[in-house]
PDB file of C-alpha atoms in Angstrom:
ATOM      1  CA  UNK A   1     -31.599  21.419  38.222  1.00 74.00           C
ATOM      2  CA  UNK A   2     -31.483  17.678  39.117  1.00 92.00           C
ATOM      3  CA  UNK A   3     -27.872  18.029  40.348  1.00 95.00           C
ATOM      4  CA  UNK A   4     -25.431  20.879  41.544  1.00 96.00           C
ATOM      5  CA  UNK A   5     -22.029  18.838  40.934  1.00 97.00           C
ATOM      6  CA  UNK A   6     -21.203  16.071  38.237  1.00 97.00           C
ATOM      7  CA  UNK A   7     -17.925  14.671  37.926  1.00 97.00           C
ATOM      8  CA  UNK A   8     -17.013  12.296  35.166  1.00 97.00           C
ATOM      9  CA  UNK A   9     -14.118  10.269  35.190  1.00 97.00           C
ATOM     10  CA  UNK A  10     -12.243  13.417  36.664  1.00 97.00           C
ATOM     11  CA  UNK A  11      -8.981  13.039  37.201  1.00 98.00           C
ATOM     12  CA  UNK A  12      -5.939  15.131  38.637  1.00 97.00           C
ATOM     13  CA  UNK A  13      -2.534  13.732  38.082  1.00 97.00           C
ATOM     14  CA  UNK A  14       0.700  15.685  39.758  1.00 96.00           C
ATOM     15  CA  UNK A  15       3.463  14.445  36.996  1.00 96.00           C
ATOM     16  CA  UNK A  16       3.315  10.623  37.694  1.00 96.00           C
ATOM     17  CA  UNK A  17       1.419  10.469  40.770  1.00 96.00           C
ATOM     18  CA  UNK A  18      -2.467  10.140  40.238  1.00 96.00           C
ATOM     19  CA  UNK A  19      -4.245  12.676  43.508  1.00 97.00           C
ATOM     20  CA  UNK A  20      -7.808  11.722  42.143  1.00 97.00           C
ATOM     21  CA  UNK A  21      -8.517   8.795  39.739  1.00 96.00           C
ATOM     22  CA  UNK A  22     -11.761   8.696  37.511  1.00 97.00           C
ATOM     23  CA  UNK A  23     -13.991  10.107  39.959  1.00 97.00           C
ATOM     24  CA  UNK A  24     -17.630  10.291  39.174  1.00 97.00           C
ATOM     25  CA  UNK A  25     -20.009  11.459  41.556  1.00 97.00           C
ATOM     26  CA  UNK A  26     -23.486  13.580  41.301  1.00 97.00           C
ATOM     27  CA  UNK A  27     -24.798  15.837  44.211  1.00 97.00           C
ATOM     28  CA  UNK A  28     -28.179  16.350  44.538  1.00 95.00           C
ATOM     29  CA  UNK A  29     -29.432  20.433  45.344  1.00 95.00           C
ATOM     30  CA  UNK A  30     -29.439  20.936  49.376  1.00 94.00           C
ATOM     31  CA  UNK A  31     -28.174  17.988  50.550  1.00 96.00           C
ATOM     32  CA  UNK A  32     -25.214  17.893  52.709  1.00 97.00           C
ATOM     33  CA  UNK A  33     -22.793  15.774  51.058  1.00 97.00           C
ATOM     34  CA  UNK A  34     -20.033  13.736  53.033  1.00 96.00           C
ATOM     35  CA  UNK A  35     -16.449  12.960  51.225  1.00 94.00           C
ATOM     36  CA  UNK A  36     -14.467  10.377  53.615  1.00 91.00           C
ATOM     37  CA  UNK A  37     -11.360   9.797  53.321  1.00 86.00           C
ATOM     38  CA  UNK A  38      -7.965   8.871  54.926  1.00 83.00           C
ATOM     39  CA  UNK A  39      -5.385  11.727  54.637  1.00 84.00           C
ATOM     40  CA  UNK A  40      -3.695  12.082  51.162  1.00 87.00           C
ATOM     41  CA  UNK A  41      -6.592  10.185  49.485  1.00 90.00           C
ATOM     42  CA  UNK A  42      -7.700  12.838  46.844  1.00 93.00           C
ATOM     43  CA  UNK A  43     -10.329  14.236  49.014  1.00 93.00           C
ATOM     44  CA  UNK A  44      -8.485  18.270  49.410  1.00 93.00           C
ATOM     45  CA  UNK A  45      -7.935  17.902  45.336  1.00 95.00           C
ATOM     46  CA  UNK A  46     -11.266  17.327  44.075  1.00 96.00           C
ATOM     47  CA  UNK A  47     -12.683  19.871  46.210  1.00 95.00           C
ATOM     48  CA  UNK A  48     -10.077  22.397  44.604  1.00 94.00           C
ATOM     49  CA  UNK A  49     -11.234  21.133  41.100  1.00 96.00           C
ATOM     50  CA  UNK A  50     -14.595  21.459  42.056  1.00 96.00           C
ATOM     51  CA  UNK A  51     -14.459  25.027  43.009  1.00 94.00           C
ATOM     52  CA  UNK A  52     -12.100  26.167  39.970  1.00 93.00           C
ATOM     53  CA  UNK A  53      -9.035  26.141  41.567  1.00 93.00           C
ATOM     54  CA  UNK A  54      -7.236  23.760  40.077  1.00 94.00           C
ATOM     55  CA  UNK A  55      -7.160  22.033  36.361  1.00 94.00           C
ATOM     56  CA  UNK A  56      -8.560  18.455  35.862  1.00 96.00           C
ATOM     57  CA  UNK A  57      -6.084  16.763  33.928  1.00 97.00           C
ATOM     58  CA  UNK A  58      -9.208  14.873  32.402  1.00 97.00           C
ATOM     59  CA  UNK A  59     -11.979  14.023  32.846  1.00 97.00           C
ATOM     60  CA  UNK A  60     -15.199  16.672  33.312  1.00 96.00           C
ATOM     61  CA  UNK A  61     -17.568  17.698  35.894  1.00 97.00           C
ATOM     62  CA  UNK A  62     -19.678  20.545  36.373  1.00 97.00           C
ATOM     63  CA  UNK A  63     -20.609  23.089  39.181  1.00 97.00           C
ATOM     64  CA  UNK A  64     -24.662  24.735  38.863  1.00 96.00           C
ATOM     65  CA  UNK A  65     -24.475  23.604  35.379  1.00 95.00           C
ATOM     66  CA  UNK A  66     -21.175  25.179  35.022  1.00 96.00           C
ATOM     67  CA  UNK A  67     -18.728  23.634  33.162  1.00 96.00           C
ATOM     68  CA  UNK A  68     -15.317  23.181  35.207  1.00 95.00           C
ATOM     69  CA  UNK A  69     -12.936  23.667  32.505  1.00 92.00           C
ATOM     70  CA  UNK A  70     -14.024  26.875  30.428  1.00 94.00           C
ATOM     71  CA  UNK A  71     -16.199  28.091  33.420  1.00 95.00           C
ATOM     72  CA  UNK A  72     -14.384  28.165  36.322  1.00 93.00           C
ATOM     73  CA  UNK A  73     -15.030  31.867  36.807  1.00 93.00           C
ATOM     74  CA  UNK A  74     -18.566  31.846  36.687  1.00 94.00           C
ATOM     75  CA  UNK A  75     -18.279  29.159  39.134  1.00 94.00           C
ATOM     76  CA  UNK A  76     -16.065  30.591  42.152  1.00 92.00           C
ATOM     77  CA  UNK A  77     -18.750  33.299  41.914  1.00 90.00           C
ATOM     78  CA  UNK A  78     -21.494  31.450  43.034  1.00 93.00           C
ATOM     79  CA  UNK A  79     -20.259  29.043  45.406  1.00 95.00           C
ATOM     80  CA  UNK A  80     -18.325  29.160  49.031  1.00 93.00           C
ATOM     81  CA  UNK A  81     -14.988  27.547  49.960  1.00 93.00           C
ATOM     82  CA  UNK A  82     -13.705  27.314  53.153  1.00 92.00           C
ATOM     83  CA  UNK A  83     -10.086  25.525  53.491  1.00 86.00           C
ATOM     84  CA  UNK A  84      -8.391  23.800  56.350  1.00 76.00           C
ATOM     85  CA  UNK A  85      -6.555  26.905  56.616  1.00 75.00           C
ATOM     86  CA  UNK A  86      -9.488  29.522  55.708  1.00 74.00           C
ATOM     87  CA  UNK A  87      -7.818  33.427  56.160  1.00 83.00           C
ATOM     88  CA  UNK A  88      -9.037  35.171  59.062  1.00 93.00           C
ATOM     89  CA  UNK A  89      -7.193  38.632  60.442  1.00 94.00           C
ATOM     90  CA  UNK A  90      -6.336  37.914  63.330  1.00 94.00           C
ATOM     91  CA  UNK A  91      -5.550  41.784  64.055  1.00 95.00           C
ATOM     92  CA  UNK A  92      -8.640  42.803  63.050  1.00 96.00           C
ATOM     93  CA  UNK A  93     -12.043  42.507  64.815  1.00 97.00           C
ATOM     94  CA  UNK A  94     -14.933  40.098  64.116  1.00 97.00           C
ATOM     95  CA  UNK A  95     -17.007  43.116  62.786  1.00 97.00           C
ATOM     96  CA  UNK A  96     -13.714  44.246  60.418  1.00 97.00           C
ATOM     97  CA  UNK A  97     -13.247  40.469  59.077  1.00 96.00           C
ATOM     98  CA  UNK A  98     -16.806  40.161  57.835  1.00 96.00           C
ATOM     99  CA  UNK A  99     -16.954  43.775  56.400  1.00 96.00           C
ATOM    100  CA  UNK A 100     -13.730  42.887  54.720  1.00 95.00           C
ATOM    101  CA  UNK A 101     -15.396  39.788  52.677  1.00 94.00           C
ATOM    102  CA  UNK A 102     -18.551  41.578  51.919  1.00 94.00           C
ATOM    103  CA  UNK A 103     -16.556  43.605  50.067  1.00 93.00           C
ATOM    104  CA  UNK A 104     -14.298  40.818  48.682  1.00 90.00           C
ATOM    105  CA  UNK A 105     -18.158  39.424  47.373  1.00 91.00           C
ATOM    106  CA  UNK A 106     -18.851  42.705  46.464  1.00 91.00           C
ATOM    107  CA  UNK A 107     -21.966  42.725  48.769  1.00 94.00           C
ATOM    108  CA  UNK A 108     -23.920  46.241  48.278  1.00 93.00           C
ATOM    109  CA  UNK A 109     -23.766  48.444  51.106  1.00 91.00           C
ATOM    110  CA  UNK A 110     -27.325  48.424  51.624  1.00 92.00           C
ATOM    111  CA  UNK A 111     -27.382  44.930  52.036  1.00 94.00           C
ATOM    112  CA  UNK A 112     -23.970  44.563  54.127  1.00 95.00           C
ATOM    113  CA  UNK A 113     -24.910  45.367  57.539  1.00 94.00           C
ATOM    114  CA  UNK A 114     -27.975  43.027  57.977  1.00 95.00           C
ATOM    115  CA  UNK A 115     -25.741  40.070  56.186  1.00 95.00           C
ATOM    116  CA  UNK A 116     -22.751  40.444  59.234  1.00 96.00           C
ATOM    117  CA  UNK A 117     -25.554  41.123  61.713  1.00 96.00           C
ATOM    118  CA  UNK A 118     -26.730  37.715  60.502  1.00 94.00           C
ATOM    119  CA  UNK A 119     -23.669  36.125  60.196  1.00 95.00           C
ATOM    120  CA  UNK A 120     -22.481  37.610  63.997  1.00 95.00           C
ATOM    121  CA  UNK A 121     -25.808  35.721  65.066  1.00 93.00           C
ATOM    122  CA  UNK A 122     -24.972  32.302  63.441  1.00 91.00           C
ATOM    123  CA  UNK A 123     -21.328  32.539  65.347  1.00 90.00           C
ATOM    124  CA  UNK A 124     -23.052  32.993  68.473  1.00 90.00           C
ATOM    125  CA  UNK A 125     -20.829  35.932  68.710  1.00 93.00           C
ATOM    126  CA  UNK A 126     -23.526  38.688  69.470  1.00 95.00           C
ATOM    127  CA  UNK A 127     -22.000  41.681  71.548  1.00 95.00           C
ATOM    128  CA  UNK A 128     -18.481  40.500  70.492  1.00 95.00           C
ATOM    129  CA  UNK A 129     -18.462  42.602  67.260  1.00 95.00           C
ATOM    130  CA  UNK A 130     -14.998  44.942  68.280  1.00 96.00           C
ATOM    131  CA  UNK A 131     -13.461  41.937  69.867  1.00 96.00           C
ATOM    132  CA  UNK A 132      -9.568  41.340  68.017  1.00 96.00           C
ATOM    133  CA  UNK A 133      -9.812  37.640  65.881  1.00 95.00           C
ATOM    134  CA  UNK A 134      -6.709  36.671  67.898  1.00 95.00           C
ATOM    135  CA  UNK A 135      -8.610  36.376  71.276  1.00 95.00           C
ATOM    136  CA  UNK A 136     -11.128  33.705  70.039  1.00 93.00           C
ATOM    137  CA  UNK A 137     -11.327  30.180  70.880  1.00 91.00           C
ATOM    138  CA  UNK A 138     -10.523  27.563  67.729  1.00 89.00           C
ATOM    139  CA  UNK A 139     -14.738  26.732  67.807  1.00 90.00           C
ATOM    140  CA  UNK A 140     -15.358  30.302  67.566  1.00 92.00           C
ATOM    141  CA  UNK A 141     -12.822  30.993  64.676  1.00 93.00           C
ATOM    142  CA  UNK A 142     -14.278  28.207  62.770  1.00 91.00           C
ATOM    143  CA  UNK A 143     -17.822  29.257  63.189  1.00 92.00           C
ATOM    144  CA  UNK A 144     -16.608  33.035  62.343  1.00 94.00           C
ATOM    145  CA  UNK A 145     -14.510  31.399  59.271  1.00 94.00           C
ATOM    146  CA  UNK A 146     -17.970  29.633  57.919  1.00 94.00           C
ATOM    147  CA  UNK A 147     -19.993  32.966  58.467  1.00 94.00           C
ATOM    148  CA  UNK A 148     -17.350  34.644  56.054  1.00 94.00           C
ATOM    149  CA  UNK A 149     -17.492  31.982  53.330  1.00 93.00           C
ATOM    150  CA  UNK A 150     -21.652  32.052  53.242  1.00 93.00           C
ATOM    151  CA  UNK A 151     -22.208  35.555  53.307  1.00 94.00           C
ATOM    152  CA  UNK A 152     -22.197  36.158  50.230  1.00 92.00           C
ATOM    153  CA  UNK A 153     -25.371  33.396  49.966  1.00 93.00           C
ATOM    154  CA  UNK A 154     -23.489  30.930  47.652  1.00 95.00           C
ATOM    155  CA  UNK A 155     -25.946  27.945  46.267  1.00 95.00           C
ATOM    156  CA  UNK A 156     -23.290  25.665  46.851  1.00 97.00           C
ATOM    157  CA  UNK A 157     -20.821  25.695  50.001  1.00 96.00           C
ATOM    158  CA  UNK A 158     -17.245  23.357  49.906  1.00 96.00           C
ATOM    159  CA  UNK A 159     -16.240  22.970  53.120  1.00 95.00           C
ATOM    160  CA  UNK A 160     -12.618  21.187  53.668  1.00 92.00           C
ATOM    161  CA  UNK A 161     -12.412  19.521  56.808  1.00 89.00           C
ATOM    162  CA  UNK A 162     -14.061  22.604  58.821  1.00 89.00           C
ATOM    163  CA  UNK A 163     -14.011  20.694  61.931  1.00 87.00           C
ATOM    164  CA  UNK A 164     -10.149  19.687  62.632  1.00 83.00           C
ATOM    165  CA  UNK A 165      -8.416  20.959  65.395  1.00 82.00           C
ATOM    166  CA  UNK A 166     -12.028  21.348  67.097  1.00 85.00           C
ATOM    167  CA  UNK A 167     -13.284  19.815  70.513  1.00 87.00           C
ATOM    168  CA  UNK A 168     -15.974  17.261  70.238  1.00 88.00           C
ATOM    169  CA  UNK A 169     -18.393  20.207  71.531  1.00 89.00           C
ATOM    170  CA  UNK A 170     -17.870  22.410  68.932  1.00 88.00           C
ATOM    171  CA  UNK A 171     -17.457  20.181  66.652  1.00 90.00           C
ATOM    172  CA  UNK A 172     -21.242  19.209  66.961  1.00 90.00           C
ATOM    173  CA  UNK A 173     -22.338  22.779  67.433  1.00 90.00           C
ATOM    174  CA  UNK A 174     -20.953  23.590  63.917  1.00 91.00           C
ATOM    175  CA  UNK A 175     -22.536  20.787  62.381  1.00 91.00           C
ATOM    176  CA  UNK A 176     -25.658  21.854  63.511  1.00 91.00           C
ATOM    177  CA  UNK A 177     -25.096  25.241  61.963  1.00 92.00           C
ATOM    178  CA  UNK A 178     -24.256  23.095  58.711  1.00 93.00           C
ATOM    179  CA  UNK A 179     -27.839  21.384  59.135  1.00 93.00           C
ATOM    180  CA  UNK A 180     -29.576  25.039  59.590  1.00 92.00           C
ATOM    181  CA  UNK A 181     -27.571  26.247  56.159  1.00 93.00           C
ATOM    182  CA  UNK A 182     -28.560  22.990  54.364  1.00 94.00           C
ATOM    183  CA  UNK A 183     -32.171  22.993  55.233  1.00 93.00           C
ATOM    184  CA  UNK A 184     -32.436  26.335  53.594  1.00 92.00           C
ATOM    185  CA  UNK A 185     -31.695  25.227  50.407  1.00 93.00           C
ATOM    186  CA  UNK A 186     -27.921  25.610  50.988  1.00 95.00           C
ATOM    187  CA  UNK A 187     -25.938  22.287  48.908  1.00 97.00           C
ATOM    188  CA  UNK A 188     -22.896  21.342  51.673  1.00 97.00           C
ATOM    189  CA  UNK A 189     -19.972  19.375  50.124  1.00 97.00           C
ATOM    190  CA  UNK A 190     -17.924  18.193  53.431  1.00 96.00           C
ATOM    191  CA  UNK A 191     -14.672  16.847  53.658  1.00 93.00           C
ATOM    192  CA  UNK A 192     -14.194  14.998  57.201  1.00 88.00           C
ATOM    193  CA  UNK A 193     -12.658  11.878  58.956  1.00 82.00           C
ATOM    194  CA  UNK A 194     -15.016  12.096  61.631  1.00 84.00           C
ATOM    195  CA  UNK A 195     -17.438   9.250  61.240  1.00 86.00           C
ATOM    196  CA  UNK A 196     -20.084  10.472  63.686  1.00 85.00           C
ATOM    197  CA  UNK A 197     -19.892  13.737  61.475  1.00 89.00           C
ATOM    198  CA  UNK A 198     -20.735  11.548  58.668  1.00 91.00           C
ATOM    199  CA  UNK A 199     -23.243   9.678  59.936  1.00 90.00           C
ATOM    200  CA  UNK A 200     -25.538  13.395  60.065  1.00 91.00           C
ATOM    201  CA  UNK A 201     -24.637  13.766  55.966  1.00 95.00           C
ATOM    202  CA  UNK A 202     -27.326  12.720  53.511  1.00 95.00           C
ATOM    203  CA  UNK A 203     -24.979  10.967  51.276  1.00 96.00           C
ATOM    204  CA  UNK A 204     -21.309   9.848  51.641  1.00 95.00           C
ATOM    205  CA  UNK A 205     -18.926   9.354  49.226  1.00 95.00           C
ATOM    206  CA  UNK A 206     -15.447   7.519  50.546  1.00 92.00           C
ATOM    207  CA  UNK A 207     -12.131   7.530  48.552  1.00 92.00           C
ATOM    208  CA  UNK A 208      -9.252   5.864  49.040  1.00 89.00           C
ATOM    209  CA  UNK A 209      -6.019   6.806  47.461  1.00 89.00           C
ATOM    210  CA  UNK A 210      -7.573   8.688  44.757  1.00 93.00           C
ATOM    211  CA  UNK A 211      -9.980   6.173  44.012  1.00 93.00           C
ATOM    212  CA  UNK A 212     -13.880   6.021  44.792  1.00 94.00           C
ATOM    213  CA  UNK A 213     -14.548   3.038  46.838  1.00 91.00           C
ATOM    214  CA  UNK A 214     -18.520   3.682  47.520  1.00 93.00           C
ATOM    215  CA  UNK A 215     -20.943   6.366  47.124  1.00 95.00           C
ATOM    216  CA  UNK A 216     -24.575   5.961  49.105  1.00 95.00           C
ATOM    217  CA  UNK A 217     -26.461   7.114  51.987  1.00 95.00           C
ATOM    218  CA  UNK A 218     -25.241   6.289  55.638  1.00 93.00           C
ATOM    219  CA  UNK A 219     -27.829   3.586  56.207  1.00 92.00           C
ATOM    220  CA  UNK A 220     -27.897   2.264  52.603  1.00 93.00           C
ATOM    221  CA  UNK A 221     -24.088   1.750  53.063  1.00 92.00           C
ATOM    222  CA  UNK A 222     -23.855  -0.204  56.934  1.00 89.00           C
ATOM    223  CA  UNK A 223     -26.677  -2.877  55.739  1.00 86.00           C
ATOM    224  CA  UNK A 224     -25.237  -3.356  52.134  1.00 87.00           C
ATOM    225  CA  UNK A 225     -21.469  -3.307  52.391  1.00 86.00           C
ATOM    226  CA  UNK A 226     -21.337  -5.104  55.495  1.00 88.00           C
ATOM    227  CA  UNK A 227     -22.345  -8.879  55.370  1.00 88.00           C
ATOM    228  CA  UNK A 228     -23.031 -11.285  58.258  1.00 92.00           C
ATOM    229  CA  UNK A 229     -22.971 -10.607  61.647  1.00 95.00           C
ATOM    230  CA  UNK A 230     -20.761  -7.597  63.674  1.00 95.00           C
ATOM    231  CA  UNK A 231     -19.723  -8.463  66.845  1.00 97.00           C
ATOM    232  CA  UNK A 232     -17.540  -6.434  69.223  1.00 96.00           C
ATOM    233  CA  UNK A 233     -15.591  -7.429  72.494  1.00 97.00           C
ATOM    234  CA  UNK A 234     -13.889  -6.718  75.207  1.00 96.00           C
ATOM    235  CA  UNK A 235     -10.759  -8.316  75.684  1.00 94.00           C
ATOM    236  CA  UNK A 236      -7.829  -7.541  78.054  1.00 90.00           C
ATOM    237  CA  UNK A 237      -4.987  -8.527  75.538  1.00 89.00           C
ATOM    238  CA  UNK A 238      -6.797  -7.487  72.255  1.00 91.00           C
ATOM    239  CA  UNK A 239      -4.118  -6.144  70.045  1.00 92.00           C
ATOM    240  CA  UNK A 240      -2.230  -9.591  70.497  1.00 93.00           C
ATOM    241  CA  UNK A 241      -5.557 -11.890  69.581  1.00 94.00           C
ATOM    242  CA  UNK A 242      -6.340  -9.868  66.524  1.00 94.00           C
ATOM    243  CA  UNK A 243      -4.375 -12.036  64.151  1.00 94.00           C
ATOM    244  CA  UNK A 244      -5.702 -15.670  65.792  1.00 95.00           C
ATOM    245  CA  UNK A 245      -9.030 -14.249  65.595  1.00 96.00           C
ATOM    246  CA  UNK A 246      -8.577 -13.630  62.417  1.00 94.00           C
ATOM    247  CA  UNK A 247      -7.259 -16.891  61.413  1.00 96.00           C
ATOM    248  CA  UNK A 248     -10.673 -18.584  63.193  1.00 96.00           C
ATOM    249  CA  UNK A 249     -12.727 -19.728  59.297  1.00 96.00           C
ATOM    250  CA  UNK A 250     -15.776 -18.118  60.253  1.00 96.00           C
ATOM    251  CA  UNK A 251     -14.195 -14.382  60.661  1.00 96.00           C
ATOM    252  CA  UNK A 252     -14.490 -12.478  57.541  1.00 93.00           C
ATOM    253  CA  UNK A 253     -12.878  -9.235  59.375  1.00 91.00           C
ATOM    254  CA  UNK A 254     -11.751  -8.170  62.765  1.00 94.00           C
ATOM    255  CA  UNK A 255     -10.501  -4.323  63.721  1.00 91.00           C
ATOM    256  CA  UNK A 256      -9.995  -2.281  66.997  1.00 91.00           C
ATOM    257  CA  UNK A 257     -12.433   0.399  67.867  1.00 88.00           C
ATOM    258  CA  UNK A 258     -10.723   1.927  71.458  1.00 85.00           C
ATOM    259  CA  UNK A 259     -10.350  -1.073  73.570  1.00 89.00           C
ATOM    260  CA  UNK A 260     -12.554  -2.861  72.092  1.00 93.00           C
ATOM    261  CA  UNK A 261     -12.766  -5.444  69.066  1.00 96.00           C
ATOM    262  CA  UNK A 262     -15.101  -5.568  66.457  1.00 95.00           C
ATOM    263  CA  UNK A 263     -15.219  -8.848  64.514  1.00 96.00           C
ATOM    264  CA  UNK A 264     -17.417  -9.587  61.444  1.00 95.00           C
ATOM    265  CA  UNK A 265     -18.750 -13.425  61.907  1.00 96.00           C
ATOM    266  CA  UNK A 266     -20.449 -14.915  58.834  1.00 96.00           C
ATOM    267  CA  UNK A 267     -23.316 -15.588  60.749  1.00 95.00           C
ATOM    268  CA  UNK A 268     -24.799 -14.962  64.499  1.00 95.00           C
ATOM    269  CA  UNK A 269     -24.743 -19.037  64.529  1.00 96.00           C
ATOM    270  CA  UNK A 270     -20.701 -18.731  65.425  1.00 96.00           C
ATOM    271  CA  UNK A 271     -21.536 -16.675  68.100  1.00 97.00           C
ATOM    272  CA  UNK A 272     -21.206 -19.035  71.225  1.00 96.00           C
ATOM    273  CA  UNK A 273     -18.046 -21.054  69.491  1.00 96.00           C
ATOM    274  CA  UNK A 274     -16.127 -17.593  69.137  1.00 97.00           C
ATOM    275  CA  UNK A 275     -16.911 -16.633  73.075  1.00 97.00           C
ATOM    276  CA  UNK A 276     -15.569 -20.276  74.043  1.00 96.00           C
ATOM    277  CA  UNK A 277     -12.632 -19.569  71.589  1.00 96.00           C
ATOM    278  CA  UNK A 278     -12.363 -15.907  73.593  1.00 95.00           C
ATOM    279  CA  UNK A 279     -13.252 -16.818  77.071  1.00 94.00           C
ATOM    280  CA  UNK A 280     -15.254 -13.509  76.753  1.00 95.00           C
ATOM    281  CA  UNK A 281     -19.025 -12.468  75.942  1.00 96.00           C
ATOM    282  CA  UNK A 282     -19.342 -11.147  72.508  1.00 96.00           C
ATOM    283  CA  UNK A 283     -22.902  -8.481  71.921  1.00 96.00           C
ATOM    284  CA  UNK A 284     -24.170  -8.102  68.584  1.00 96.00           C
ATOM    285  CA  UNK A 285     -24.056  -5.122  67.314  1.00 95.00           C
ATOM    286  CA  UNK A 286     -25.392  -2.816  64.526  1.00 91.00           C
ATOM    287  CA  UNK A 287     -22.215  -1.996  62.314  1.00 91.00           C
ATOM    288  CA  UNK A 288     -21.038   1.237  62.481  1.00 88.00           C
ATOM    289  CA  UNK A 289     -19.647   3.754  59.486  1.00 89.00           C
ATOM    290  CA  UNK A 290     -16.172   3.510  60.576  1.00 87.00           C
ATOM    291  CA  UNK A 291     -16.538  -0.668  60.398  1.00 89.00           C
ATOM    292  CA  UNK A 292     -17.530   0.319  57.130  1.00 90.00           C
ATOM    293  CA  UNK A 293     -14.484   2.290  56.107  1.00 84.00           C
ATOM    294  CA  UNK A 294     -12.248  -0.634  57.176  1.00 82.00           C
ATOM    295  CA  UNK A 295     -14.365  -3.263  55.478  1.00 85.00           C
ATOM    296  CA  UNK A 296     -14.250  -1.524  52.177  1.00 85.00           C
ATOM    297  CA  UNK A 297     -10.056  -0.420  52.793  1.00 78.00           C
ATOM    298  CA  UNK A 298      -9.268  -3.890  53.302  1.00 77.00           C
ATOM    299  CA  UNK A 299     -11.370  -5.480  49.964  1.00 78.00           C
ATOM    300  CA  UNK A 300      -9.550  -2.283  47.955  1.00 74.00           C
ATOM    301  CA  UNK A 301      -6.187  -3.568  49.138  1.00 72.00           C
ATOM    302  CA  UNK A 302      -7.486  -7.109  48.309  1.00 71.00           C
ATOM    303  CA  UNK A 303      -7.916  -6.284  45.085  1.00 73.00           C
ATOM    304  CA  UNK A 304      -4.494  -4.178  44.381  1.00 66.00           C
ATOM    305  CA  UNK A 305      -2.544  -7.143  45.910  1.00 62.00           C
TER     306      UNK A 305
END
């Protein structure tokens, strides 16, 4: 199978307001598969369409060659989901939760106690087994959360922003876990907002209010999107320069990144007039996903306006 997921035109419209707005993508099998996205842009809808939860309005896609209107059972069979808000019983154990969702995926009993052993091992949660849900940590829930949404070995796994809530550490410790799955043949659809989440995805796919806005691998996308010549600086007053910098006629884009400014010249020849017009030293830099994100925000409200 060339791809896992196809979407054509798919929409999803909530009586007048459009959530997702002809969306066609294609997912390739065991690649992990970023979808970027501000909050409220479509991203939590598609990935409900996508696993047979919801309706298109219209539009069509399929799922492992499934089609997503008249074979949305076939396709919640094969695949895993995990939410923002994934259910784990928090009164029962670790062991209890796991044996509860082998039987949800009607796992054999043969088969059922080497899956949780497997799945206690990918948690890092070995010797833990009769420990209550309620006394883990937020990384360890997640981790516990994904173990119960792959064991029943789904070709295909949605996650919706898995890694929310989550300190930077465990953040990148389930990612990793998400590389492991992947490189065994495991397709990951992602939902995130964290760039340097989807800077590890194969490719990326960013929406903005319903709408795709680009679709290509991380690399592909910072050397094609972003034209001329990314600066960033260091300047005390930043916030209050932002719109004079912007005014200068060789800035095609300027946005804060922490305390510091990023600033898109049209070519490294401005370079030494914008550090007299700053009083400050300006390093080139290579542009990064997020500078990305705002670049292709700002030409989408361009174009609406």
């Amino acid at each position: 199978m060339e791809y896992v997921v196809t979407t054509h035109e798919l929409t999803k419209k909530f009586g007048s307001f459009t959530a997702v707005n002809n969306l066609s993508i294609k997912i390739k099998p065991g690649e992990i598969y970023g979808f970027l996205g501000p909050n409220g842009s479509g991203k939590t809808t598609t990935i409900r369409m996508l696993c047979g939860l919801l309706e298109p309005t219209t539009g069509s896609g399929t799922v492992l060659g499934y089609d997503l209107a008249r074979e949305s059972e076939k396709i919640k069979r094969r695949i895993g989901y995990m939410s923002q808000k994934f259910s784990l019983y928090e009164d029962l154990t670790i062991y209890e939760n796991l044996d509860f969702y082998a039987g949800m995926y009607s796992i054999p009993h043969k088969e059922r106690k080497q899956r949780i052993s497997e799945m206690v091992a990918m948690s890092l949660l070995e010797g833990r087994e009769d420990e209550l849900v309620a006394n883990l940590s937020g990384g360890y829930k997640q981790r516990l959360a994904l173990g119960c949404a792959i064991l029943s070995r789904p070709a295909i796994l949605f996650l919706d922003e898995p890694t929310s809530g989550l300190s930077p550490t465990s953040r990148r410790m389930f990612f990793q876990i998400i590389q492991r799955i992947a490189a065994e043949g495991v397709t990951v659809m992602v939902t995130t907002h964290f760039m340097d989440e989807a800077e590890r995805c194969y490719n990326i796919a960013f929406i903005s209010e319903g709408t795709l806005i680009a679709n290509d691998t991380p690399e592909n996308l910072k050397h094609n999107v972003i034209e001329g010549c990314m600066v960033e600086v260091d300047l005390p007053d930043a916030m209050q320069r932002i719109s004079a910098i912007e005014n200068l006629p060789y800035v095609r884009e300027c946005s804060i990144h922490g305390p510091l400014l990023h600033v898109l010249l049209e070519s490294q020849a401005q370079l030494e007039d914008f550090n007299q017009f700053t009083g400050a030293t300006a390093s080139v830099i290579e542009p990064s996903l997020e500078d990305v994100f705002v670049s292709l925000a700002k030409q989408k409200r361009r174009e609406v306006s």
